[in-house]
Amino acid sequence: MPYLSRCLFAASALVVLLNAQPDSPRFRRISVEDGLSENSTFCVYQDSRGFMWFGTNDGLNRYDGYRFVVYKPDPRRPRGLFGNRVFDVYEDGRGDLWIGTNGGLNRFDRETQTFERFLHDPEDPASLSSNHARAIVESDDGVLWIGTNGGGLVRLDSARKSFRVFRNDQNDSTTLSDDKVMSLFIDSRDDLWIGTLHGLNRFNRDEETFERFVHDPDDPTSINHNYAHAIEEEAPGVLLVGTFAGLNRFDVDR
């Protein structure tokens, strides 16, 4: 499971809080002048080895506290990063790093410093459903889940390197509420939550169905907006869901 993973919705130059005091927090800005590849930072991740990873609008950055190593697409490197806009970084239980970009899903080999690419193939229904891989998470059974922008939710069979796709069906309310997935989260009960452009979903893995939670203007206790772009757990059974209209505290058992 990840040591630290946070998505930054408001993209800007990286800001680090240093020696914070209750009355006078101090910040140090880290930008392209310090080696960051681009100031628009979409995600921040700390791996099990202590490295910080930053996904930006122009490349992947590894930071050891002193210097950056930058990974960008390079036509001269066939096993380089595929896609320059990095939306998410995730380390699975085997220690492999997965990177979601606007050009597909990448698996990073630390030893060879190369990337294995997983791309959408319209002729292959078992391929990645969309090359916009926005969110990555792993469940306790070792299954990797990928949220795509337009291709729905994807389950990766890492042994066969094939994908199972779950999409929205407008005629079936037990399917994913929208194919544009913005966020994924596994809670302490090992439930998979999916934030989409049109509501929050909980996946029932036994029945392979989805329970939808969408905004209802006539119900003040419903989620306040359908764009669910951030999910975190405050306590077992209590989720915090960030939307375009603010923050929701969701008591799952009520």
XYZ file of C-alpha atoms in Angstrom:
254
model
C 0.000 0.000 0.000
C 1.195 3.558 -0.637
C 3.190 5.470 1.950
C 1.900 8.829 0.774
C -0.314 9.782 -2.105
C -2.024 13.087 -2.673
C -3.484 14.611 -5.807
C -3.220 18.351 -6.157
C -6.387 19.687 -7.745
C -5.098 23.252 -8.011
C -2.014 22.815 -10.154
C 0.823 25.187 -9.326
C 4.482 25.242 -8.428
C 5.341 22.743 -5.721
C 5.232 24.218 -2.225
C 6.920 22.511 0.753
C 6.028 23.326 4.366
C 9.189 23.703 6.453
C 9.451 23.619 10.258
C 5.853 24.661 10.681
C 4.985 26.565 13.836
C 1.356 26.893 14.983
C 1.392 30.662 14.521
C 3.787 31.098 11.603
C 4.025 28.315 9.017
C 6.891 28.727 6.556
C 6.889 27.562 2.953
C 9.671 27.014 0.458
C 8.712 26.999 -3.187
C 10.275 24.416 -5.480
C 9.916 25.182 -9.171
C 11.598 24.708 -12.545
C 14.513 26.817 -11.303
C 15.246 24.001 -8.830
C 14.985 21.237 -11.412
C 11.257 20.440 -11.428
C 10.289 19.697 -15.028
C 7.149 21.860 -15.009
C 5.401 24.014 -12.446
C 1.928 22.490 -12.907
C 2.016 19.597 -10.435
C -0.893 17.127 -10.566
C 0.131 14.443 -8.052
C 2.579 13.804 -5.218
C 3.664 10.336 -4.046
C 6.240 8.933 -1.618
C 7.381 5.374 -2.369
C 8.604 2.683 0.034
C 12.228 3.707 -0.556
C 11.621 7.268 0.578
C 11.712 8.931 -2.841
C 9.174 11.622 -3.644
C 7.513 11.453 -7.051
C 5.803 14.390 -8.711
C 3.546 14.105 -11.726
C 3.522 17.314 -13.746
C 2.103 18.740 -16.935
C 5.412 17.899 -18.600
C 6.982 14.765 -17.202
C 7.549 12.590 -14.144
C 9.970 13.770 -11.437
C 11.813 11.770 -8.766
C 13.141 13.810 -5.840
C 15.524 12.669 -3.101
C 15.397 15.927 -1.156
C 18.380 17.379 -2.998
C 17.946 16.910 -6.729
C 15.443 15.843 -9.367
C 15.598 13.052 -11.909
C 13.178 13.806 -14.735
C 11.490 11.266 -17.009
C 9.886 12.521 -20.212
C 8.756 10.971 -23.480
C 11.699 10.626 -25.851
C 11.279 9.263 -29.399
C 14.871 7.988 -29.199
C 13.966 5.781 -26.209
C 11.376 3.159 -27.171
C 11.020 2.164 -23.516
C 10.749 5.664 -22.159
C 7.756 7.270 -20.477
C 4.681 7.313 -22.692
C 2.644 10.494 -22.250
C 3.990 13.774 -20.876
C 1.086 14.726 -18.607
C 1.320 12.606 -15.440
C -1.937 12.270 -13.506
C -1.097 9.604 -10.919
C 1.772 7.558 -9.444
C 1.197 4.373 -7.419
C 3.400 1.656 -5.908
C 1.824 -1.795 -5.756
C 2.419 -4.538 -3.191
C 5.298 -5.960 -5.231
C 7.112 -2.634 -5.232
C 6.371 -1.840 -8.875
C 5.624 1.776 -9.738
C 2.675 2.512 -12.005
C 2.258 5.858 -13.739
C -0.983 7.072 -15.287
C -0.570 9.609 -18.089
C -2.404 11.160 -21.014
C -0.649 8.580 -23.196
C -1.562 5.381 -21.356
C -0.503 3.311 -18.352
C 3.213 2.852 -17.602
C 5.001 0.378 -15.328
C 8.434 1.596 -14.229
C 11.331 -0.857 -13.915
C 13.661 0.648 -11.321
C 16.593 -1.597 -12.231
C 16.658 -0.790 -15.945
C 15.105 2.679 -15.615
C 12.664 1.798 -18.394
C 8.894 1.831 -18.771
C 6.545 -0.910 -19.907
C 3.587 0.594 -21.726
C -0.047 -0.461 -21.727
C -2.052 1.252 -24.465
C -5.535 1.222 -25.896
C -5.946 -0.983 -28.948
C -9.352 -0.569 -30.655
C -8.919 -4.048 -32.166
C -8.331 -5.691 -28.771
C -11.170 -5.611 -26.200
C -8.738 -6.902 -23.539
C -6.483 -3.846 -23.897
C -6.587 -0.655 -21.844
C -9.932 1.014 -22.588
C -8.538 4.561 -22.836
C -5.067 6.088 -22.988
C -6.047 8.719 -20.424
C -5.209 6.867 -17.197
C -6.151 9.249 -14.398
C -6.191 7.169 -11.191
C -4.552 3.948 -9.947
C -5.135 1.883 -6.796
C -4.592 -1.693 -5.598
C -7.047 -3.781 -3.554
C -5.992 -6.199 -0.826
C -6.202 -9.157 -3.217
C -3.432 -7.657 -5.334
C -5.712 -6.495 -8.155
C -4.784 -3.209 -9.802
C -7.619 -0.840 -10.701
C -7.265 2.004 -13.198
C -9.683 4.876 -13.659
C -9.719 6.314 -17.162
C -11.069 9.513 -18.660
C -13.744 8.185 -20.992
C -12.990 4.465 -20.842
C -14.563 3.673 -17.479
C -13.030 1.556 -14.722
C -10.408 -1.049 -15.651
C -9.203 -4.122 -13.738
C -5.718 -5.322 -14.648
C -4.852 -9.001 -14.694
C -1.122 -8.529 -14.137
C -0.296 -12.185 -14.875
C -1.969 -12.179 -18.289
C -1.445 -8.448 -18.836
C -5.052 -8.129 -19.931
C -7.802 -5.765 -18.819
C -11.431 -6.129 -17.800
C -13.464 -2.981 -18.436
C -16.497 -1.737 -16.513
C -18.503 0.977 -18.266
C -21.663 2.978 -17.894
C -24.848 1.594 -19.417
C -27.588 4.209 -19.507
C -30.207 1.456 -19.337
C -28.726 -0.234 -16.259
C -28.563 1.645 -12.942
C -26.222 -0.980 -11.462
C -23.400 0.002 -13.833
C -20.799 2.739 -13.372
C -22.496 6.143 -13.242
C -20.097 7.705 -15.788
C -17.157 6.556 -17.933
C -15.041 9.548 -16.950
C -13.328 8.418 -13.741
C -11.630 11.163 -11.741
C -10.573 9.366 -8.534
C -10.246 5.918 -6.928
C -10.013 4.905 -3.279
C -9.831 1.640 -1.315
C -11.187 2.097 2.207
C -10.259 0.215 5.380
C -12.966 -2.347 4.604
C -11.376 -3.011 1.199
C -14.342 -1.424 -0.584
C -13.510 0.234 -3.897
C -14.889 3.752 -4.362
C -14.954 5.466 -7.741
C -15.361 9.203 -8.195
C -16.652 10.155 -11.634
C -17.814 13.161 -13.580
C -21.339 12.171 -12.579
C -21.361 10.914 -9.031
C -19.677 8.645 -6.518
C -19.808 4.849 -6.894
C -19.152 1.854 -4.645
C -18.211 -1.364 -6.446
C -19.604 -4.729 -5.341
C -16.876 -7.128 -6.453
C -18.917 -10.275 -5.775
C -21.801 -9.228 -8.027
C -19.741 -6.845 -10.209
C -22.312 -4.105 -9.787
C -22.105 -0.460 -8.733
C -24.019 1.488 -6.097
C -24.402 5.118 -7.147
C -24.454 8.229 -4.987
C -25.451 11.270 -7.047
C -26.529 14.814 -6.373
C -30.251 15.357 -5.846
C -31.233 19.043 -5.674
C -34.313 18.066 -3.633
C -32.289 16.122 -1.054
C -29.962 18.234 1.144
C -28.306 15.049 2.467
C -27.150 13.911 -0.993
C -23.637 14.589 -2.316
C -23.360 18.329 -3.036
C -22.009 17.980 -6.590
C -21.600 15.111 -9.048
C -17.958 15.802 -9.937
C -16.236 13.665 -7.278
C -12.529 14.381 -7.796
C -11.044 13.402 -4.391
C -11.815 10.648 -1.847
C -10.249 9.989 1.564
C -11.254 8.126 4.716
C -11.616 10.035 7.978
C -12.464 6.922 10.035
C -13.786 3.426 9.269
C -17.125 3.930 7.540
C -16.671 7.690 7.141
C -15.457 9.149 3.838
C -14.454 12.660 2.872
C -15.390 13.404 -0.741
C -14.198 16.543 -2.500
C -16.333 17.949 -5.304
C -16.623 21.190 -7.291
C -19.062 22.429 -4.629
C -16.910 21.713 -1.578
C -16.287 18.860 0.840
C -18.709 16.092 1.814
C -18.531 13.997 4.983
C -20.175 10.719 4.061
C -21.265 8.279 6.778
C -21.446 5.077 4.774
C -23.478 3.094 7.320
C -26.303 5.594 7.712
